[in-house]
Structures are given as C-alpha cells and as structure tokens.
Amino acid sequence: MQTRTVAVLGASADPAKWGYKSVLAHQAKGFEVFPINPNGGEIAGLKVYRSLAEIPGGKLDRITVYLRPALVLQALPEIAERGCDELWLNPGTESDEVIAAAKSLGIEPIIACSIVSG
C-alpha cells in the first residue's frame, strides 16, 4: 500500500499554531508530509518547501490549508495546478469567496478540521 501524501499549506515552526500541530498529526496518521511556508527551513525534522511547485512528484492526496482567506484566494491557482484528491479548508481559512473560487477551478473543498475529521 502506498503512503498517502499531504501538503500543509501554512505550516508553522511555532508549536502553538495549528500549522505545526497539523504536521505532527498527519505524520502520526502515517502520511508523507510536505510542510509549505514561504520562509522555508525545517519543521519537526522535515524540510519546509516554499511553494507547492517545489514538492517532488505529481498530484497530492491531500492539501490542508492554514492561511487567511485572502491568502487562500491567492494560493488557489497553484493548488489547482498542482492537483490533489482532497482540499481541506480548516476553520478560519474558508469564506464564501474562497469556496466559490475553488469550485470555479473544479475543486470541491472539504470545510472541516483535517486533524480531527481526516
């Protein structure tokens, strides 16, 4: 069985933030985790990619988002280009505009906490 992949868009090196907790939670669930943050660096022993385009390989199984809605809107074209089976908009990342924009790109977002629900 192939390991599922997840990109954590808005990953954080701050253990108090959900973008950090998501990295750990997805690791614990057996995902191959790709933290994404424009600052780069390392989170929980993993290389941090500056964009989705930097991640090696093809379509991702999951992209889980921890960004403000305005930043999600900016990221949606890159998300659509990269491709994923599941796009999770965690609490605080969604808005009517984000949902409509995702759907216009052919993406049906899951609006829920990927740590708890997924």
PDB file of C-alpha atoms in Angstrom:
ATOM      1  CA  MET A   1       0.000   0.000   0.000  1.00  0.00           C
ATOM      2  CA  GLN A   2       1.365   3.408  -0.992  1.00  0.00           C
ATOM      3  CA  THR A   3       1.845   6.100   1.654  1.00  0.00           C
ATOM      4  CA  ARG A   4      -0.626   8.951   1.290  1.00  0.00           C
ATOM      5  CA  THR A   5       0.798  12.441   0.760  1.00  0.00           C
ATOM      6  CA  VAL A   6      -0.265  15.721   2.330  1.00  0.00           C
ATOM      7  CA  ALA A   7       0.937  19.275   1.869  1.00  0.00           C
ATOM      8  CA  VAL A   8       0.362  21.512   4.889  1.00  0.00           C
ATOM      9  CA  LEU A   9      -0.087  24.950   3.343  1.00  0.00           C
ATOM     10  CA  GLY A  10       0.679  27.497   6.052  1.00  0.00           C
ATOM     11  CA  ALA A  11       2.839  25.133   8.104  1.00  0.00           C
ATOM     12  CA  SER A  12       4.458  26.802  11.096  1.00  0.00           C
ATOM     13  CA  ALA A  13       7.535  26.147  13.222  1.00  0.00           C
ATOM     14  CA  ASP A  14       5.596  27.523  16.233  1.00  0.00           C
ATOM     15  CA  PRO A  15       4.288  24.562  18.293  1.00  0.00           C
ATOM     16  CA  ALA A  16       1.360  26.709  19.483  1.00  0.00           C
ATOM     17  CA  LYS A  17      -0.013  27.112  15.933  1.00  0.00           C
ATOM     18  CA  TRP A  18      -2.338  24.754  14.075  1.00  0.00           C
ATOM     19  CA  GLY A  19       0.002  24.710  11.092  1.00  0.00           C
ATOM     20  CA  TYR A  20       2.561  22.964  13.329  1.00  0.00           C
ATOM     21  CA  LYS A  21       0.066  20.663  15.017  1.00  0.00           C
ATOM     22  CA  SER A  22      -1.190  19.545  11.611  1.00  0.00           C
ATOM     23  CA  VAL A  23       2.299  18.473  10.527  1.00  0.00           C
ATOM     24  CA  LEU A  24       2.620  16.277  13.624  1.00  0.00           C
ATOM     25  CA  ALA A  25      -0.938  14.918  13.403  1.00  0.00           C
ATOM     26  CA  HIS A  26      -0.545  13.919   9.759  1.00  0.00           C
ATOM     27  CA  GLN A  27       2.817  12.295  10.497  1.00  0.00           C
ATOM     28  CA  ALA A  28       1.155  10.300  13.299  1.00  0.00           C
ATOM     29  CA  LYS A  29      -1.527   9.147  10.833  1.00  0.00           C
ATOM     30  CA  GLY A  30       1.169   7.795   8.506  1.00  0.00           C
ATOM     31  CA  PHE A  31       1.089  10.499   5.808  1.00  0.00           C
ATOM     32  CA  GLU A  32       4.181  11.623   3.948  1.00  0.00           C
ATOM     33  CA  VAL A  33       4.057  15.281   4.999  1.00  0.00           C
ATOM     34  CA  PHE A  34       5.266  18.267   2.984  1.00  0.00           C
ATOM     35  CA  PRO A  35       5.193  21.475   5.073  1.00  0.00           C
ATOM     36  CA  ILE A  36       4.746  24.623   2.948  1.00  0.00           C
ATOM     37  CA  ASN A  37       5.854  28.044   4.162  1.00  0.00           C
ATOM     38  CA  PRO A  38       7.498  30.806   2.099  1.00  0.00           C
ATOM     39  CA  ASN A  39      10.176  31.142   4.801  1.00  0.00           C
ATOM     40  CA  GLY A  40      11.489  27.612   4.176  1.00  0.00           C
ATOM     41  CA  GLY A  41      13.551  25.954   6.893  1.00  0.00           C
ATOM     42  CA  GLU A  42      12.596  22.861   8.844  1.00  0.00           C
ATOM     43  CA  ILE A  43       9.572  21.798  10.900  1.00  0.00           C
ATOM     44  CA  ALA A  44       9.518  18.675  13.057  1.00  0.00           C
ATOM     45  CA  GLY A  45      12.570  17.355  11.234  1.00  0.00           C
ATOM     46  CA  LEU A  46      11.019  17.871   7.787  1.00  0.00           C
ATOM     47  CA  LYS A  47      12.242  20.133   5.006  1.00  0.00           C
ATOM     48  CA  VAL A  48       9.872  23.071   4.524  1.00  0.00           C
ATOM     49  CA  TYR A  49       9.051  23.819   0.899  1.00  0.00           C
ATOM     50  CA  ARG A  50       8.459  27.430  -0.143  1.00  0.00           C
ATOM     51  CA  SER A  51       5.650  26.512  -2.553  1.00  0.00           C
ATOM     52  CA  LEU A  52       3.569  23.585  -3.751  1.00  0.00           C
ATOM     53  CA  ALA A  53       5.557  23.613  -7.004  1.00  0.00           C
ATOM     54  CA  GLU A  54       8.751  22.675  -5.116  1.00  0.00           C
ATOM     55  CA  ILE A  55       7.329  19.373  -3.844  1.00  0.00           C
ATOM     56  CA  PRO A  56       8.692  16.440  -5.859  1.00  0.00           C
ATOM     57  CA  GLY A  57       6.271  14.102  -7.599  1.00  0.00           C
ATOM     58  CA  GLY A  58       2.816  14.558  -9.025  1.00  0.00           C
ATOM     59  CA  LYS A  59      -0.684  15.039  -7.694  1.00  0.00           C
ATOM     60  CA  LEU A  60      -1.009  15.058  -3.905  1.00  0.00           C
ATOM     61  CA  ASP A  61      -3.547  13.024  -1.983  1.00  0.00           C
ATOM     62  CA  ARG A  62      -4.378  15.937   0.293  1.00  0.00           C
ATOM     63  CA  ILE A  63      -3.673  19.636   0.710  1.00  0.00           C
ATOM     64  CA  THR A  64      -4.690  21.051   4.071  1.00  0.00           C
ATOM     65  CA  VAL A  65      -4.751  24.826   4.455  1.00  0.00           C
ATOM     66  CA  TYR A  66      -3.868  27.077   7.409  1.00  0.00           C
ATOM     67  CA  LEU A  67      -3.951  30.540   5.801  1.00  0.00           C
ATOM     68  CA  ARG A  68      -6.213  33.593   5.995  1.00  0.00           C
ATOM     69  CA  PRO A  69      -8.936  33.564   3.312  1.00  0.00           C
ATOM     70  CA  ALA A  70      -7.210  36.338   1.308  1.00  0.00           C
ATOM     71  CA  LEU A  71      -4.064  34.197   1.084  1.00  0.00           C
ATOM     72  CA  VAL A  72      -6.098  31.096   0.225  1.00  0.00           C
ATOM     73  CA  LEU A  73      -7.567  33.003  -2.740  1.00  0.00           C
ATOM     74  CA  GLN A  74      -4.044  33.791  -3.929  1.00  0.00           C
ATOM     75  CA  ALA A  75      -2.974  30.146  -3.486  1.00  0.00           C
ATOM     76  CA  LEU A  76      -5.936  28.526  -5.269  1.00  0.00           C
ATOM     77  CA  PRO A  77      -4.462  28.686  -8.805  1.00  0.00           C
ATOM     78  CA  GLU A  78      -1.293  26.946  -7.568  1.00  0.00           C
ATOM     79  CA  ILE A  79      -3.424  24.376  -5.694  1.00  0.00           C
ATOM     80  CA  ALA A  80      -5.447  23.684  -8.845  1.00  0.00           C
ATOM     81  CA  GLU A  81      -2.293  23.402 -10.956  1.00  0.00           C
ATOM     82  CA  ARG A  82      -0.623  21.000  -8.504  1.00  0.00           C
ATOM     83  CA  GLY A  83      -3.722  18.888  -8.075  1.00  0.00           C
ATOM     84  CA  CYS A  84      -4.995  16.957  -5.076  1.00  0.00           C
ATOM     85  CA  ASP A  85      -7.675  14.429  -4.233  1.00  0.00           C
ATOM     86  CA  GLU A  86      -8.762  16.417  -1.161  1.00  0.00           C
ATOM     87  CA  LEU A  87      -8.519  20.130  -0.366  1.00  0.00           C
ATOM     88  CA  TRP A  88      -9.199  20.780   3.317  1.00  0.00           C
ATOM     89  CA  LEU A  89     -10.107  24.313   4.397  1.00  0.00           C
ATOM     90  CA  ASN A  90      -9.587  24.323   8.132  1.00  0.00           C
ATOM     91  CA  PRO A  91     -11.577  26.630  10.436  1.00  0.00           C
ATOM     92  CA  GLY A  92     -10.741  30.267   9.727  1.00  0.00           C
ATOM     93  CA  THR A  93      -9.430  29.616   6.214  1.00  0.00           C
ATOM     94  CA  GLU A  94     -12.765  29.469   4.450  1.00  0.00           C
ATOM     95  CA  SER A  95     -15.058  32.180   3.159  1.00  0.00           C
ATOM     96  CA  ASP A  96     -17.882  32.247   0.628  1.00  0.00           C
ATOM     97  CA  GLU A  97     -15.452  33.807  -1.853  1.00  0.00           C
ATOM     98  CA  VAL A  98     -12.811  31.098  -1.280  1.00  0.00           C
ATOM     99  CA  ILE A  99     -15.372  28.302  -1.655  1.00  0.00           C
ATOM    100  CA  ALA A 100     -16.787  29.806  -4.865  1.00  0.00           C
ATOM    101  CA  ALA A 101     -13.292  30.341  -6.304  1.00  0.00           C
ATOM    102  CA  ALA A 102     -12.268  26.759  -5.504  1.00  0.00           C
ATOM    103  CA  LYS A 103     -15.403  25.386  -7.143  1.00  0.00           C
ATOM    104  CA  SER A 104     -14.816  27.554 -10.227  1.00  0.00           C
ATOM    105  CA  LEU A 105     -11.432  25.816 -10.552  1.00  0.00           C
ATOM    106  CA  GLY A 106     -13.071  22.399 -10.328  1.00  0.00           C
ATOM    107  CA  ILE A 107     -12.131  21.807  -6.694  1.00  0.00           C
ATOM    108  CA  GLU A 108     -14.766  20.694  -4.176  1.00  0.00           C
ATOM    109  CA  PRO A 109     -13.228  21.768  -0.835  1.00  0.00           C
ATOM    110  CA  ILE A 110     -13.783  19.930   2.423  1.00  0.00           C
ATOM    111  CA  ILE A 111     -14.616  22.513   5.064  1.00  0.00           C
ATOM    112  CA  ALA A 112     -13.570  20.905   8.326  1.00  0.00           C
ATOM    113  CA  CYS A 113     -10.570  20.388  10.563  1.00  0.00           C
ATOM    114  CA  SER A 114      -8.285  17.895   8.806  1.00  0.00           C
ATOM    115  CA  ILE A 115      -6.694  16.939  12.124  1.00  0.00           C
ATOM    116  CA  VAL A 116      -9.969  15.906  13.757  1.00  0.00           C
ATOM    117  CA  SER A 117     -12.048  14.823  10.765  1.00  0.00           C
ATOM    118  CA  GLY A 118      -9.494  13.445   8.382  1.00  0.00           C
TER     119      GLY A 118
END
